[in-house]
Short mmCIF file of C-alpha atoms in Angstrom, two decimals:
data_model
loop_
_atom_site.label_atom_id
_atom_site.label_comp_id
_atom_site.label_asym_id
_atom_site.label_seq_id
_atom_site.Cartn_x
_atom_site.Cartn_y
_atom_site.Cartn_z
CA MET A 553 0.00 0.00 0.00
CA ARG A 554 1.41 3.36 -1.02
CA ILE A 555 1.86 5.85 1.78
CA LYS A 556 1.05 9.55 1.58
CA ASP A 557 3.05 10.71 4.60
CA TYR A 558 5.99 9.56 6.71
CA SER A 559 3.66 9.07 9.68
CA GLU A 560 1.91 6.24 7.77
CA MET A 561 5.02 4.03 7.90
CA ASN A 562 4.36 0.89 9.95
CA LEU A 563 6.71 -1.19 12.10
CA GLN A 564 7.69 -3.40 9.16
CA ASP A 565 8.59 -0.34 7.09
CA LEU A 566 10.71 1.04 9.93
CA ASP A 567 12.44 -2.32 10.39
CA VAL A 568 13.50 -2.22 6.73
CA MET A 569 14.84 1.32 7.10
CA ARG A 570 16.63 0.26 10.30
CA GLU A 571 18.34 -2.55 8.37
CA ILE A 572 19.51 -0.04 5.76
CA GLY A 573 20.72 2.15 8.63
CA SER A 574 22.70 -0.77 10.08
CA ILE A 575 24.45 -1.39 6.78
CA GLY A 576 25.05 2.33 6.27
CA THR A 577 26.54 2.89 9.71
CA GLY A 578 28.70 -0.19 9.24
CA HIS A 579 30.08 1.32 6.04
CA ALA A 580 30.57 4.66 7.79
CA ALA A 581 32.46 3.05 10.68
CA THR A 582 34.76 1.27 8.23
CA SER A 583 35.45 4.50 6.34
CA LEU A 584 36.17 6.43 9.55
CA SER A 585 38.40 3.63 10.79
CA GLN A 586 40.46 3.81 7.60
CA MET A 587 40.65 7.59 7.79
CA LEU A 588 41.68 7.70 11.45
CA GLN A 589 43.74 4.50 11.47
CA LYS A 590 41.72 3.55 14.56
CA GLU A 591 39.13 0.91 15.32
CA VAL A 592 35.68 2.47 15.05
CA ARG A 593 32.61 0.57 16.22
CA ILE A 594 28.94 1.49 16.08
CA THR A 595 25.91 0.99 18.28
CA ILE A 596 22.64 -0.47 16.98
CA PRO A 597 20.90 2.30 15.01
CA GLN A 598 17.58 3.79 15.99
CA VAL A 599 15.25 4.84 13.18
CA LYS A 600 12.28 7.05 14.02
CA ILE A 601 9.82 9.28 12.22
CA LEU A 602 9.82 12.61 14.03
CA GLY A 603 8.37 16.08 13.74
CA TYR A 604 10.53 19.20 13.97
CA ASP A 605 10.17 19.64 17.74
CA GLU A 606 10.61 15.90 18.37
CA ALA A 607 13.81 15.88 16.31
CA ILE A 608 15.22 18.77 18.35
CA GLU A 609 14.36 16.91 21.55
CA ALA A 610 15.99 13.69 20.28
CA ILE A 611 19.18 15.56 19.37
CA GLY A 612 19.49 17.25 22.73
CA GLY A 613 16.62 19.65 23.20
CA ASN A 614 18.54 22.92 22.93
CA ILE A 615 17.58 24.82 19.77
CA GLU A 616 20.37 27.34 20.44
CA GLU A 617 23.17 24.76 20.64
CA ILE A 618 25.78 25.39 17.95
CA VAL A 619 26.29 22.31 15.79
CA GLY A 620 28.09 21.40 12.59
CA ALA A 621 26.21 19.91 9.67
CA THR A 622 26.86 18.47 6.23
CA LEU A 623 24.03 18.45 3.69
CA VAL A 624 23.82 16.46 0.46
CA LYS A 625 20.92 16.43 -2.00
CA MET A 626 19.90 13.21 -3.75
CA ASP A 627 18.63 13.00 -7.32
CA GLY A 628 17.77 10.32 -9.84
CA ASP A 629 15.66 7.31 -8.81
CA LEU A 630 15.65 8.69 -5.27
CA ASN A 631 15.05 12.38 -4.62
CA GLY A 632 15.52 14.13 -1.32
CA LEU A 633 18.25 15.22 1.03
CA MET A 634 20.43 13.89 3.83
CA LEU A 635 21.75 15.96 6.72
CA PHE A 636 24.48 14.73 9.06
CA LEU A 637 24.90 16.58 12.37
CA PHE A 638 28.06 16.79 14.48
CA ASN A 639 28.40 17.93 18.05
CA LEU A 640 31.65 19.63 19.06
CA GLU A 641 33.01 16.65 21.01
CA PHE A 642 32.77 14.30 18.02
CA ALA A 643 34.19 16.91 15.63
CA ASN A 644 37.14 17.62 17.94
CA THR A 645 37.92 13.92 18.26
CA ILE A 646 38.13 13.64 14.48
CA PHE A 647 40.19 16.84 14.17
CA ASP A 648 42.58 15.76 16.91
CA LYS A 649 43.24 12.38 15.30
CA MET A 650 43.50 13.81 11.77
CA MET A 651 45.29 17.11 12.38
CA GLY A 652 46.35 17.16 16.03
CA ILE A 653 44.16 20.16 16.85
CA SER A 654 40.88 20.90 18.61
CA TYR A 655 38.65 23.94 18.99
CA ALA A 656 36.88 25.62 21.90
CA GLY A 657 33.83 26.08 19.69
CA PHE A 658 32.64 25.64 16.13
CA GLU A 659 32.91 29.41 15.66
CA GLN A 660 36.71 29.25 16.05
CA MET A 661 37.20 26.73 13.24
CA ASP A 662 39.31 27.79 10.27
CA ALA A 663 38.88 26.93 6.58
CA MET A 664 40.83 23.67 6.93
CA ALA A 665 38.53 22.49 9.74
CA HIS A 666 35.42 23.42 7.75
CA SER A 667 36.78 21.46 4.79
CA ALA A 668 37.41 18.44 7.03
CA LEU A 669 33.90 18.77 8.49
CA THR A 670 32.43 18.72 4.99
CA GLU A 671 34.48 15.70 3.94
CA ILE A 672 33.72 13.63 7.05
CA GLY A 673 29.99 14.30 6.76
CA ASN A 674 30.09 13.48 3.06
CA ILE A 675 31.84 10.15 3.70
CA ILE A 676 29.22 9.18 6.27
CA ILE A 677 26.31 10.23 4.05
CA CYS A 678 27.78 8.37 1.06
CA SER A 679 28.03 5.27 3.25
CA TYR A 680 24.28 5.38 3.83
CA VAL A 681 23.55 5.96 0.16
CA ASN A 682 25.78 3.02 -0.77
CA ALA A 683 23.70 0.90 1.62
CA PHE A 684 20.63 1.79 -0.44
CA THR A 685 22.32 0.82 -3.68
CA GLU A 686 23.36 -2.52 -2.17
CA LEU A 687 19.79 -3.40 -1.30
CA VAL A 688 17.77 -1.83 -4.11
CA ASP A 689 18.36 -1.33 -7.80
CA MET A 690 18.37 2.46 -7.82
CA ASN A 691 20.48 5.04 -9.61
CA ILE A 692 21.19 7.81 -7.08
CA SER A 693 23.20 10.94 -7.82
CA LEU A 694 24.57 13.10 -5.01
CA SER A 695 25.17 16.84 -5.02
CA VAL A 696 28.41 18.47 -3.96
CA PRO A 697 28.27 18.45 -0.12
CA SER A 698 27.81 21.70 1.75
CA ALA A 699 28.69 22.30 5.41
CA ALA A 700 27.26 24.78 7.87
CA VAL A 701 27.78 25.82 11.47
CA ASN A 702 24.71 27.28 13.13
CA MET A 703 22.20 26.85 15.93
CA LEU A 704 20.44 23.47 15.90
CA GLY A 705 17.05 25.09 15.40
CA ALA A 706 18.27 27.00 12.35
CA ILE A 707 19.94 23.93 10.82
CA LEU A 708 16.76 21.87 11.12
CA THR A 709 14.69 24.49 9.30
CA VAL A 710 16.55 23.55 6.09
CA PRO A 711 14.91 20.13 5.51
CA ILE A 712 11.56 21.40 6.77
CA ALA A 713 11.68 24.34 4.34
CA GLU A 714 12.70 22.04 1.49
CA TYR A 715 9.99 19.42 1.93
CA GLY A 716 7.46 21.03 4.25
CA TYR A 717 4.96 21.15 1.40
CA GLU A 718 4.91 17.31 1.42
CA THR A 719 5.32 16.40 5.08
CA ASP A 720 6.08 17.92 8.47
CA LYS A 721 7.98 14.76 9.45
CA LEU A 722 11.53 13.57 8.85
CA MET A 723 13.40 10.31 9.20
CA TYR A 724 15.82 10.31 12.13
CA CYS A 725 18.65 7.77 12.29
CA SER A 726 20.99 7.66 15.27
CA ALA A 727 23.84 5.18 15.67
CA ASP A 728 26.69 6.26 17.92
CA PHE A 729 30.34 5.78 17.00
CA VAL A 730 32.70 4.21 19.55
CA ILE A 731 36.33 5.36 19.19
CA ASP A 732 39.03 4.32 21.67
CA GLY A 733 36.30 3.04 23.98
CA LYS A 734 34.43 6.37 24.09
CA THR A 735 30.93 6.76 22.65
CA TYR A 736 30.09 9.77 20.49
CA ASN A 737 26.60 10.85 19.52
CA ASP A 738 25.79 11.64 15.93
CA TRP A 739 22.59 12.11 13.99
CA LEU A 740 21.53 11.59 10.41
CA LEU A 741 18.32 13.12 9.12
CA MET A 742 17.01 11.68 5.90
CA LEU A 743 14.23 13.08 3.75
CA PRO A 744 13.45 11.17 0.58
CA ASP A 745 10.36 12.70 -0.96
CA ILE A 746 7.17 10.66 -0.60
CA ALA A 747 7.35 9.21 -4.13
CA SER A 748 10.94 8.08 -3.50
CA LEU A 749 10.03 6.62 -0.11
CA ASN A 750 7.31 4.54 -1.76
CA ARG A 751 9.79 3.32 -4.38
CA ILE A 752 12.22 2.24 -1.64
CA LEU A 753 9.53 0.32 0.24
CA GLU A 754 8.24 -1.32 -2.94
CA LYS A 755 11.76 -2.38 -3.99
CA LEU A 756 12.26 -3.97 -0.59
CA GLY A 757 8.94 -5.79 -0.74
CA VAL A 758 7.09 -3.94 2.00
CA GLY A 759 5.39 -1.18 0.02
#
């Protein structure tokens, strides 16, 4: 049965998306491990359909918290966008292991750090997209990634503004990375448009 809104997804649909999330985070952990020359593990991903306020609460509840984000648009057989969010602790861990530096806040980051932020987010997003292409026969093109540093509330208005005409919900995927025994929170927000979401579910036999 075709759905008309994210909120119509049932438990079976969410289980399928969770499986894709597991494969995607596994790919992301492998890519990060190669980049950092460190073992990187992941926790079991959570996949939820959330509204704007619920997403803010799931990410920490503070709309004024400064976060880093990488955004990539998807085109082709699957249309939509993916947004990966960093908190400062996770970003500094990556910067320290890559460049031997850390920052007191996102606002202090220089051009090199912003470039690294963009690349790390892009690698993680591409890992998720590759998980889709492993499971479904879809041709997906990705835009050049863009990075931003802003308040959480402002960052989350981007996907809502882009697809608010279709739905006031978004797909939230959270699977923490474990590096050197320490767990780091991260969040991926995924918004395939409704037609694309139906194609995914149909390809996987649940639509």
